[in-house]
Short mmCIF file of C-alpha atoms and ligand atoms in Angstrom, two decimals:
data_model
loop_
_atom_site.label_atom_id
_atom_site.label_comp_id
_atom_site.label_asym_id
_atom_site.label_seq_id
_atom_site.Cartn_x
_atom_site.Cartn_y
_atom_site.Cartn_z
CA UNK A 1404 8.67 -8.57 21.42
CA UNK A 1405 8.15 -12.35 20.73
CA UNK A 1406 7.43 -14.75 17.83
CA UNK A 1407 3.77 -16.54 17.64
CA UNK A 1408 4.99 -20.33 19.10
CA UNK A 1409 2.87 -21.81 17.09
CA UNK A 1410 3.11 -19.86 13.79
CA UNK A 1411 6.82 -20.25 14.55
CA UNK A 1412 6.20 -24.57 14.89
CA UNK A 1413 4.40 -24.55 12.10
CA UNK A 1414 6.83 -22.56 9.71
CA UNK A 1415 9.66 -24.73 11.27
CA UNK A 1416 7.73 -28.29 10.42
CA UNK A 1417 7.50 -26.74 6.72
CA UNK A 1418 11.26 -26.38 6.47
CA UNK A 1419 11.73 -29.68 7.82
CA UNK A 1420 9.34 -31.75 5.53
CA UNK A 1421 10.13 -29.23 1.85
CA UNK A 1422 13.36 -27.27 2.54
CA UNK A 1423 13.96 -23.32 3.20
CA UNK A 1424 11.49 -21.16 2.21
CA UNK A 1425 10.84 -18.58 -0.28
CA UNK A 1426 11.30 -15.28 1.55
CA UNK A 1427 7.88 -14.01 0.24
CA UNK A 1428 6.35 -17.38 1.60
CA UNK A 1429 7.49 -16.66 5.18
CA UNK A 1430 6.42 -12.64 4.46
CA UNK A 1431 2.74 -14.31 3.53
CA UNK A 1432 2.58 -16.86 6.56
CA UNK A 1433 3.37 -14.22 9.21
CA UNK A 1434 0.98 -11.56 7.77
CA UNK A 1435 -1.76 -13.73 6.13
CA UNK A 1436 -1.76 -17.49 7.85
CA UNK A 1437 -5.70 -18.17 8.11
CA UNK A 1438 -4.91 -18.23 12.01
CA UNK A 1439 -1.76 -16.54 13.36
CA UNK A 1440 -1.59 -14.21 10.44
CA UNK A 1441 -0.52 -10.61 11.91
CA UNK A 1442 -3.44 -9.38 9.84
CA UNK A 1443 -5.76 -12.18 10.60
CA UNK A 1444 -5.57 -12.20 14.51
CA UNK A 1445 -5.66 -7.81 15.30
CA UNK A 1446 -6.04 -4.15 14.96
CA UNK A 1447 -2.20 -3.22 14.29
CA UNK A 1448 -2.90 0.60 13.68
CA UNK A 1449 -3.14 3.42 15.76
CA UNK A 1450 -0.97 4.74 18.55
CA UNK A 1451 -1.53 1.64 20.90
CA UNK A 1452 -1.01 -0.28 18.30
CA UNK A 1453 2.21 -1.06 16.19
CA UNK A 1454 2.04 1.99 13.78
CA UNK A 1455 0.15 5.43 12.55
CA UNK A 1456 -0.91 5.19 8.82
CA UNK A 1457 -1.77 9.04 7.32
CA UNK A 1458 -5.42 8.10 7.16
CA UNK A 1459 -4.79 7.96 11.72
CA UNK A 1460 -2.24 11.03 11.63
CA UNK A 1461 -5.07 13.30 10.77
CA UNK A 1462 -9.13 13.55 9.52
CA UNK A 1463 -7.27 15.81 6.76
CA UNK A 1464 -5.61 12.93 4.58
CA UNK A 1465 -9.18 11.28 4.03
CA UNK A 1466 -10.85 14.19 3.23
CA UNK A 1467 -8.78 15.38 0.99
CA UNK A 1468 -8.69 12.60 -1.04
CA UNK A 1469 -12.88 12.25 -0.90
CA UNK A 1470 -12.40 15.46 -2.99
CA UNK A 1471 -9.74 14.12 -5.32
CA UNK A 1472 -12.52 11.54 -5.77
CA UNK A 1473 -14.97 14.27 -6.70
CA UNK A 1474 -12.39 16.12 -9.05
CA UNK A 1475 -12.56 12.47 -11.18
CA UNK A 1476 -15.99 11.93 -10.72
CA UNK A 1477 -16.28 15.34 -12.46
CA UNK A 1478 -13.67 14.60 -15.07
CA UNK A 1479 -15.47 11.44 -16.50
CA UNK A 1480 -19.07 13.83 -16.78
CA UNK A 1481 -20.11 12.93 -13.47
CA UNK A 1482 -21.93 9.20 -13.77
CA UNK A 1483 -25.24 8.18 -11.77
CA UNK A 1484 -23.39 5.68 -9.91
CA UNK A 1485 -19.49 6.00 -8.80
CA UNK A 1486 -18.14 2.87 -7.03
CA UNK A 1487 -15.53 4.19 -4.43
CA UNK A 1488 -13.11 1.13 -3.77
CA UNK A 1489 -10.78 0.52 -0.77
CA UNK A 1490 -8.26 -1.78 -0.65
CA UNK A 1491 -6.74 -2.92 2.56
CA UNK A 1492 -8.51 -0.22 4.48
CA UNK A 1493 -7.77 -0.83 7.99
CA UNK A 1494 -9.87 0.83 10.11
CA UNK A 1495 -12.03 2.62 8.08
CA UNK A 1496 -11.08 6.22 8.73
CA UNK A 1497 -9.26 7.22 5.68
CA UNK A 1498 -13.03 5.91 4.15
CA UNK A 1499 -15.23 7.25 6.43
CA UNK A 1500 -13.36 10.70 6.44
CA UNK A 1501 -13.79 11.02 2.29
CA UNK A 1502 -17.18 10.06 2.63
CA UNK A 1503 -18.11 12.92 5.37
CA UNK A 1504 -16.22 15.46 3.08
CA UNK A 1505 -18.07 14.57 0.12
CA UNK A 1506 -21.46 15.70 1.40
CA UNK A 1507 -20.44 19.21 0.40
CA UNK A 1508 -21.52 17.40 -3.26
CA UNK A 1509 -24.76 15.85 -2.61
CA UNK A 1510 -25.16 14.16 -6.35
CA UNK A 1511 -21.90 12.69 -5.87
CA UNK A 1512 -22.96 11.97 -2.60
CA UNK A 1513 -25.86 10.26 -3.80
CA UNK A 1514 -24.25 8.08 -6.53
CA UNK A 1515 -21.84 6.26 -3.97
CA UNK A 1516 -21.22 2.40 -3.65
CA UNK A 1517 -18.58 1.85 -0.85
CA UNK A 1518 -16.56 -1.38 -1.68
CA UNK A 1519 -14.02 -2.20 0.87
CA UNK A 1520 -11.25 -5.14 -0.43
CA UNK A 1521 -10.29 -6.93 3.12
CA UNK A 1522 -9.25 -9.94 4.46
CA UNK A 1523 -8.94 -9.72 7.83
CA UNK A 1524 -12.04 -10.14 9.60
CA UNK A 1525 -10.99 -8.03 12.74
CA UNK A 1526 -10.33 -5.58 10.36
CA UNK A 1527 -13.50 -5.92 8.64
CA UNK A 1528 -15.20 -5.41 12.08
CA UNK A 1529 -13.42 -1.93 12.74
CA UNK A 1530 -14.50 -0.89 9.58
CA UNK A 1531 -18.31 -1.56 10.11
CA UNK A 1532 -17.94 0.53 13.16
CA UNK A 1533 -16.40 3.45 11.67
CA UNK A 1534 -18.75 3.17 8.44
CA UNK A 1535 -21.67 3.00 10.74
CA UNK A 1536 -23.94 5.39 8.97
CA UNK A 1537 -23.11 5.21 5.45
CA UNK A 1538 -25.23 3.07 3.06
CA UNK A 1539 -24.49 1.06 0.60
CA UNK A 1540 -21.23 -0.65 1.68
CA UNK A 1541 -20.03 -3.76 0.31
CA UNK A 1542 -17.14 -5.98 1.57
CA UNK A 1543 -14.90 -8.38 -0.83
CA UNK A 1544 -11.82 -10.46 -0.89
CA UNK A 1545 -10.26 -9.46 -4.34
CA UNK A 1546 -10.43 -6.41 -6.31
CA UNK A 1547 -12.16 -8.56 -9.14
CA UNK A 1548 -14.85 -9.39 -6.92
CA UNK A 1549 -16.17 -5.81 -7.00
CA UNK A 1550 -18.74 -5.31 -9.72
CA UNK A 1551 -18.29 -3.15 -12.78
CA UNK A 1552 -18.84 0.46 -13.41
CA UNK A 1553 -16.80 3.86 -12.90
CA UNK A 1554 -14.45 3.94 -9.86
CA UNK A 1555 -12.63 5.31 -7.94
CA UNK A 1556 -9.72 3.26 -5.89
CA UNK A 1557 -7.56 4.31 -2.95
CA UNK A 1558 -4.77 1.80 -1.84
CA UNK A 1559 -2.63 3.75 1.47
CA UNK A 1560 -0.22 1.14 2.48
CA UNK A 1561 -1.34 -2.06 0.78
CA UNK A 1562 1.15 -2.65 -1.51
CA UNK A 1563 4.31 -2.40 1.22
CA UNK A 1564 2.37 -5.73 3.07
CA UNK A 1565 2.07 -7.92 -0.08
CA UNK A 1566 4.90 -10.63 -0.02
CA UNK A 1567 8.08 -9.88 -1.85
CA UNK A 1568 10.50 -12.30 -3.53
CA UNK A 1569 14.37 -11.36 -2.85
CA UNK A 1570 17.20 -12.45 -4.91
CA UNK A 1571 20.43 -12.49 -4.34
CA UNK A 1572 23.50 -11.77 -6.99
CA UNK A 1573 26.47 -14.61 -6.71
CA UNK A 1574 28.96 -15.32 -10.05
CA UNK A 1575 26.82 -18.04 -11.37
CA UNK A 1576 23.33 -15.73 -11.46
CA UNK A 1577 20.68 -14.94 -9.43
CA UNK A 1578 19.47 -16.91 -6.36
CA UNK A 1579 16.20 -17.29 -4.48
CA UNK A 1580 16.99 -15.98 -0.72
CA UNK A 1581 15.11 -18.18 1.54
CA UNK A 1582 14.69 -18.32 5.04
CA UNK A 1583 15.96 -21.97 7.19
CA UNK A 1584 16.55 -22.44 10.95
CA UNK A 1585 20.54 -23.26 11.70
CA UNK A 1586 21.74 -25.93 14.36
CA UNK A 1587 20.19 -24.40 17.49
CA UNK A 1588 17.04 -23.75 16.01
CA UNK A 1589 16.93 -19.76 14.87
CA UNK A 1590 15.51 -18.92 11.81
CA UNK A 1591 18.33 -17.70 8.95
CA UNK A 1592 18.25 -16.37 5.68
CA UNK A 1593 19.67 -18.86 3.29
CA UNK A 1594 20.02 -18.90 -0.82
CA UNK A 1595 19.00 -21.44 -3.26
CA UNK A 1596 21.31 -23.64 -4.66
CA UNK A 1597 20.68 -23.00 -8.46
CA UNK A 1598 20.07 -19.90 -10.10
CA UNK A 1599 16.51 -18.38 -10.56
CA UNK A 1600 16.79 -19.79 -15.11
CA UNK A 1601 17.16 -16.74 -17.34
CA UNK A 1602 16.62 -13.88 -14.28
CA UNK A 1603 19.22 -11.12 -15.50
CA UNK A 1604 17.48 -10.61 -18.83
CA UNK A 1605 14.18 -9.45 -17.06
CA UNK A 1606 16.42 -6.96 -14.43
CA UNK A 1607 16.77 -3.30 -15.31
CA UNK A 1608 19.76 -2.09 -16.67
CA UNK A 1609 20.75 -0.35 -12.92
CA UNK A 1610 19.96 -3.33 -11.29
CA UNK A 1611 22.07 -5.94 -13.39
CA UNK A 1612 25.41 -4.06 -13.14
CA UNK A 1613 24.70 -4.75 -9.10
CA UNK A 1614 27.42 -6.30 -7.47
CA UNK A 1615 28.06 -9.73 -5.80
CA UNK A 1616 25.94 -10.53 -2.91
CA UNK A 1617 23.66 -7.46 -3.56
CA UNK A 1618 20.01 -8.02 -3.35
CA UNK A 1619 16.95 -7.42 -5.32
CA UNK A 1620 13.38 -7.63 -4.40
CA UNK A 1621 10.40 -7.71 -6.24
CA UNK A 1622 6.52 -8.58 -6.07
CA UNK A 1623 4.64 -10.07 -8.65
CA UNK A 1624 2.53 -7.41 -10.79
CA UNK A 1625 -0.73 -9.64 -10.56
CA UNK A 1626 -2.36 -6.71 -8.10
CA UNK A 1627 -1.42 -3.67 -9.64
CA UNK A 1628 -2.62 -5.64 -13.09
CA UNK A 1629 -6.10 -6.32 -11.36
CA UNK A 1630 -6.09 -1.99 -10.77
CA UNK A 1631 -4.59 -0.85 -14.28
CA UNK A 1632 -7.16 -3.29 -16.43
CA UNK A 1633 -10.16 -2.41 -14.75
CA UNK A 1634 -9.51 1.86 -14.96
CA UNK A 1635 -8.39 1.28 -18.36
CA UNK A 1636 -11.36 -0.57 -19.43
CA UNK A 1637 -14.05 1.09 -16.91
CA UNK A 1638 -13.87 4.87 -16.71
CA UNK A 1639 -12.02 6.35 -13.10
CA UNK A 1640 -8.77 6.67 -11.23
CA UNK A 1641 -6.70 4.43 -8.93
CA UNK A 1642 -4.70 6.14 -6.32
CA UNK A 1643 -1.75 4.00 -5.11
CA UNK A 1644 0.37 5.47 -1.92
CA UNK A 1645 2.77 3.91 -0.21
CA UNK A 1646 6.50 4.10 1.17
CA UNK A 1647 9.31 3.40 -1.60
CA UNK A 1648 11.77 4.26 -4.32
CA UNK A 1649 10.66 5.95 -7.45
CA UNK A 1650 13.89 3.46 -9.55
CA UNK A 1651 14.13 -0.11 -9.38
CA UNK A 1652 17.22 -1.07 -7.36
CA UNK A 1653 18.97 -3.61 -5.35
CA UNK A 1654 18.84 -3.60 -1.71
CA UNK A 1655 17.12 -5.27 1.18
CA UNK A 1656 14.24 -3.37 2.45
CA UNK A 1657 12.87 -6.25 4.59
CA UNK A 1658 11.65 -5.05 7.99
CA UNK A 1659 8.96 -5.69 10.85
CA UNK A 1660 7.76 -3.31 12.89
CA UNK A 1661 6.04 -3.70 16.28
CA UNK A 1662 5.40 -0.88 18.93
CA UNK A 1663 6.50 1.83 16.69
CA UNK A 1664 10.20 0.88 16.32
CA UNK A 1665 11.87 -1.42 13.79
CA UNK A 1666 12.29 -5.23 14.56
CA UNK A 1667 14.12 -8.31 13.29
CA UNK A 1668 11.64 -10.08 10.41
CA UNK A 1669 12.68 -13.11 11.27
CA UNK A 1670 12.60 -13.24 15.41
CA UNK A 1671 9.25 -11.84 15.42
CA UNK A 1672 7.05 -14.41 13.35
CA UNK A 1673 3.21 -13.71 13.57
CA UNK A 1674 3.89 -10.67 16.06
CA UNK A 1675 5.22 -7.41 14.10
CA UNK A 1676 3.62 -5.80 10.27
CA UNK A 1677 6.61 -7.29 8.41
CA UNK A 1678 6.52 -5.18 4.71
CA UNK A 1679 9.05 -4.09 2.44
CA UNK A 1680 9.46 -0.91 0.27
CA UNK A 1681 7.31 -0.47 -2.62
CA UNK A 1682 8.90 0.00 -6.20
CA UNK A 1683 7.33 2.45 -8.19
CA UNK A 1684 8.85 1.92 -11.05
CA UNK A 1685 7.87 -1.83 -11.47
CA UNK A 1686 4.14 -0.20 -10.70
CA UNK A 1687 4.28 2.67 -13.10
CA UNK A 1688 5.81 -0.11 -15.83
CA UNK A 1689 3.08 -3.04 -15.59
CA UNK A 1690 0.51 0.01 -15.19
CA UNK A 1691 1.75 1.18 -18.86
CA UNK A 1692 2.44 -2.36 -20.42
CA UNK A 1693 -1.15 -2.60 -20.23
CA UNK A 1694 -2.16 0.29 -21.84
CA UNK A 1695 -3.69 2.19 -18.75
CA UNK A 1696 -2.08 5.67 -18.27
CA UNK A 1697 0.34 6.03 -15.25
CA UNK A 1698 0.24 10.03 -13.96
CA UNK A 1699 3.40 10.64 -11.28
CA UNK A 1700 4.80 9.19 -9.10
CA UNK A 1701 4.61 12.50 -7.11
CA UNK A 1702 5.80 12.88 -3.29
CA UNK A 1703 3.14 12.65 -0.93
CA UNK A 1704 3.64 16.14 0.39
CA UNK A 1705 3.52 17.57 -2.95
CA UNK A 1706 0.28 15.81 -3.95
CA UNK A 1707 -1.31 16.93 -0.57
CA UNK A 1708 -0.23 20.71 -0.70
CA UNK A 1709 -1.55 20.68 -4.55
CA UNK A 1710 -4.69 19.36 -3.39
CA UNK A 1711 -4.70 22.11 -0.86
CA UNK A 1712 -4.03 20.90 2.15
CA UNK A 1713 -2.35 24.02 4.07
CA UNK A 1714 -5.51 26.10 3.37
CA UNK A 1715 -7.40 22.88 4.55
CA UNK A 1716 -5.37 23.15 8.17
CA UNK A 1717 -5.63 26.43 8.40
CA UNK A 1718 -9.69 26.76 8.06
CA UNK A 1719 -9.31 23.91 10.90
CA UNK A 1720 -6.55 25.76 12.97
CA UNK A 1721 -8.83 28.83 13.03
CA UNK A 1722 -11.86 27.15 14.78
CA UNK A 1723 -9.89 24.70 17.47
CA UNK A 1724 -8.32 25.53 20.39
CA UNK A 1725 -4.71 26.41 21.15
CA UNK A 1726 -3.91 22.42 21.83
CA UNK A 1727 -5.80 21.36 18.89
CA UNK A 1728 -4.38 24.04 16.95
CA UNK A 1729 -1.12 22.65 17.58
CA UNK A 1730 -1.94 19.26 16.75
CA UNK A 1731 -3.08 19.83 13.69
CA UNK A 1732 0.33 21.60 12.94
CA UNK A 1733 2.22 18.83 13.51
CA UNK A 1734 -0.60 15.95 11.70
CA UNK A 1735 0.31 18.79 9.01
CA UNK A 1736 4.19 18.78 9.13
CA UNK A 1737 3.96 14.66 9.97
CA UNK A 1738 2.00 14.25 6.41
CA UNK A 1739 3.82 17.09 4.30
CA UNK A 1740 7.37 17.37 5.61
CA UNK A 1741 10.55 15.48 5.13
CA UNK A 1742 13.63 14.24 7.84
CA UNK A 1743 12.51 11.47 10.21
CA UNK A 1744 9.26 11.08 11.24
CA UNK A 1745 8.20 13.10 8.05
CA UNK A 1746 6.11 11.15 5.60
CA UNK A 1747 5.71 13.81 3.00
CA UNK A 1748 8.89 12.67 0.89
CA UNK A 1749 9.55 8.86 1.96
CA UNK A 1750 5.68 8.37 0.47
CA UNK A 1751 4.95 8.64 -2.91
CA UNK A 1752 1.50 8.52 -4.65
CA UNK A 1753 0.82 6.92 -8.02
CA UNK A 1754 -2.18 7.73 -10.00
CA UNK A 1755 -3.44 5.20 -12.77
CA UNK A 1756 -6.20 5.98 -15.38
CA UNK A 1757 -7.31 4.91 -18.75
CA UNK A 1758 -5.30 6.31 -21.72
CA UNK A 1759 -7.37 9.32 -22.28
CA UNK A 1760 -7.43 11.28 -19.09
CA UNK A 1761 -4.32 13.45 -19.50
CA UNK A 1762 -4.75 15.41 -16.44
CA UNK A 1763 -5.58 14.64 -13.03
CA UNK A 1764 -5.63 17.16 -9.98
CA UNK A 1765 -2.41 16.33 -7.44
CA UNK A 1766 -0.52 15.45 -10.46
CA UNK A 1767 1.96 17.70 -12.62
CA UNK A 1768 0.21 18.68 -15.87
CA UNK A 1769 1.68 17.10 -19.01
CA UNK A 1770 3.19 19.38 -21.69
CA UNK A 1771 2.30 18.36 -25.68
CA UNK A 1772 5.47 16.64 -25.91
CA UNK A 1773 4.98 14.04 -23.29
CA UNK A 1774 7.03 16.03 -20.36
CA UNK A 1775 5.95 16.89 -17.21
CA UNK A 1776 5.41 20.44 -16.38
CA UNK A 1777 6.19 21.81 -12.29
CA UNK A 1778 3.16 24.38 -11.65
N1 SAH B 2748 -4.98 1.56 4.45
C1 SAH B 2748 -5.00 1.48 5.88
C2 SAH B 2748 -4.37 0.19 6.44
C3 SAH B 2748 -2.98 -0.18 6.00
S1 SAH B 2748 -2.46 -1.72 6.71
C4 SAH B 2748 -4.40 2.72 6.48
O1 SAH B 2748 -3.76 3.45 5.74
O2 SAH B 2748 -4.55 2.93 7.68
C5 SAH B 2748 -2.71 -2.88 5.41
C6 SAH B 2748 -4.14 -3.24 5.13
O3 SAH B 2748 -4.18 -4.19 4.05
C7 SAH B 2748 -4.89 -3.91 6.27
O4 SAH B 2748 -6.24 -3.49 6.23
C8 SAH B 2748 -4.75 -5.40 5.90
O5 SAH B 2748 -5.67 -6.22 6.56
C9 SAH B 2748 -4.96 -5.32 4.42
N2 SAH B 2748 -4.48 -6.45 3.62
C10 SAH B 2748 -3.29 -7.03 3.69
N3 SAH B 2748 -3.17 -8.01 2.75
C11 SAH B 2748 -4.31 -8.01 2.06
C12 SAH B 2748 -4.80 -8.78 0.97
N4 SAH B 2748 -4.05 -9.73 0.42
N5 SAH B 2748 -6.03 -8.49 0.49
C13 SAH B 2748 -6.78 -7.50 1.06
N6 SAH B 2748 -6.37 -6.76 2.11
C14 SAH B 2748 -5.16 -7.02 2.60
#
């Protein structure tokens, strides 16, 4: 593994001519630079590439969530036109898959418009290939670019690559960590000399009793704000899933990841997916500051066994051969279970709808009183 030389010159001659850098501006070069961007310049996905999403584990994850996408569709008295958004969608497959399970409803079928949210044009170009044959397909930079009506929006490990900030706690407040390159030329985390003004008052309770030196990371709400204003105000259902904690907390979940094992963020500019953990709670709280309902966070494996997803490998199981067979038990085990390797706890899924839709299928049904209730 090696840094991008010139992503890596060009990060250096911004230190040198305005000082260390935010942490979430080095996250956004090496991901997003218009150039050497690790988004920008490849496919990362897949198992030659630097990691397996759950849409790539197995056909299963898609599909199942094309008929989550029908159970809303039916829930808001099934409009003439349903807008089925993707952001960050890779290659295509989680998309493509939903789309081939929802034939088994051909009005829904029918009243599809595929928007895909992307930036990365080799990205875009996988997903053309795997859309191939479906109509109607739209590509956009920004959520707000898609146009109105009912919707439905998936988001599988987009919010984990979206730059974070990081503080850290010292006795005089909070400080910016930023990132700086020492005497022989190695990039370093570094803090700010002042204190981010008035930054404890804004911290949850948990996080402010933190001690010294801990750190605390956060993103700012402006995408999940985007999501939550436009189910709240157009009928449908966001589905947000992603690795993370369900509290907000300190600690430094700052990583890269190239060739399927865990690198050092800063020696690998450009060259590995650098994300951090997503916070749930700061989700589910912008979510209901604006008045949109949150429902969840559930585990992943949860939401996937409520929507069915044993019987789902099973039907599958019973038609393939003993190899496939076994593959799908372990796509089954990778998505559902826990321990390493198993997503089915470290994910969690978030749904977000307007005020009025109390229940939604995946999710624990609320009681009268506001509670939720375990089926
Ligand atoms: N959802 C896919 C891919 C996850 S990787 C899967 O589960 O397999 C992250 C995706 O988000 C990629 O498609 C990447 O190009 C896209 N992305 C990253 N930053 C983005 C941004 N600011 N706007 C839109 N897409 C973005």
């Amino acid at each position: 593994m090696s840094e991008n030389p010139a992503l890596l010159s060009e990060i250096k001659q911004l230190i040198k001519s305005a000082g260390p850098m935010p942490v979430w501006r080095y996250m956004e070069l090496c991901l997003m630079h218009p150039r050497h961007g690790y988004y920008v310049s490849r496919d990362p996905l897949g198992r030659e590439g630097d990691f397996i999403t759950a849409p790539e584990v197995s056909q299963m994850f898609g599909e199942l969530l094309g008929l989550w996408a029908a159970s809303v569709w039916k829930a808001i008295g099934s409009p003439p036109l349903l807008r089925l958004i993707e952001i960050g969608p890779g290659r295509g497959t989680l998309m493509a898959d939903a789309i081939r399970a929802l034939r088994v409803v051909p009005p829904l079928h029918h009243a599809l418009s595929i928007h895909l949210v992307e930036v990365s044009p080799v990205l875009r170009q996988k997903q053309k290939e795997a859309l191939l044959t479906s109509r109607s397909i739209a590509w956009h930079n920004d959520i707000d670019e898609v146009p109105d009506g009912p919707s439905v929006i998936f988001a599988n490990e987009y919010f984990d690559v979206l730059p974070i900030h990081q503080a850290v706690k010292g006795s005089d407040g909070w400080h910016e960590r930023t990132v700086e390159f020492d005497g022989s030329g190695e990039l370093v985390f570094g803090i700010a000399p002042q204190p981010i003004p008035h930054f404890e008052v804004l911290l949850p309770a948990l996080v402010r009793a933190a001690p010294l030196g801990a750190v605390f990371e956060w993103r700012p709400d402006a995408e999940i704000m985007k999501i939550a204003s436009r189910v709240r105000d157009q009928e449908g259902a966001a589905l947000i899933i992603d690795y993370g904690h369900l509290r907000s907390d300190v600690g430094d979940t700052f990583q890269a990841i190239a060739n399927h094992s865990f690198a050092d963020p800063l020696k690998n500019a450009g060259e590995a997916d650098v994300t951090a953990h997503v916070d749930f709670q700061a989700l589910a709280r912008a979510t209901e500051d604006l008045g949109a309902r949150v429902h969840g966070p559930v585990q992943q494996g949860e939401f996937l066994k409520r929507l069915g997803i044993e019987t789902r490998a099973q039907t599958l199981m019973a038609k393939a051969t003993p190899e496939v067979a076994e593959d799908i038990a372990s796509a089954l085990q990778r998505l559902v279970g826990g321990g390493r390797g198993g997503m089915g706890q470290m994910f969690k899924v978030l749904g977000v709808t307007e005020p009025n839709l109390t229940t939604l299928a995946g999710f624990a049904a609320e009681t009268a009183d506001g509670h939720s209730e375990t089926p």
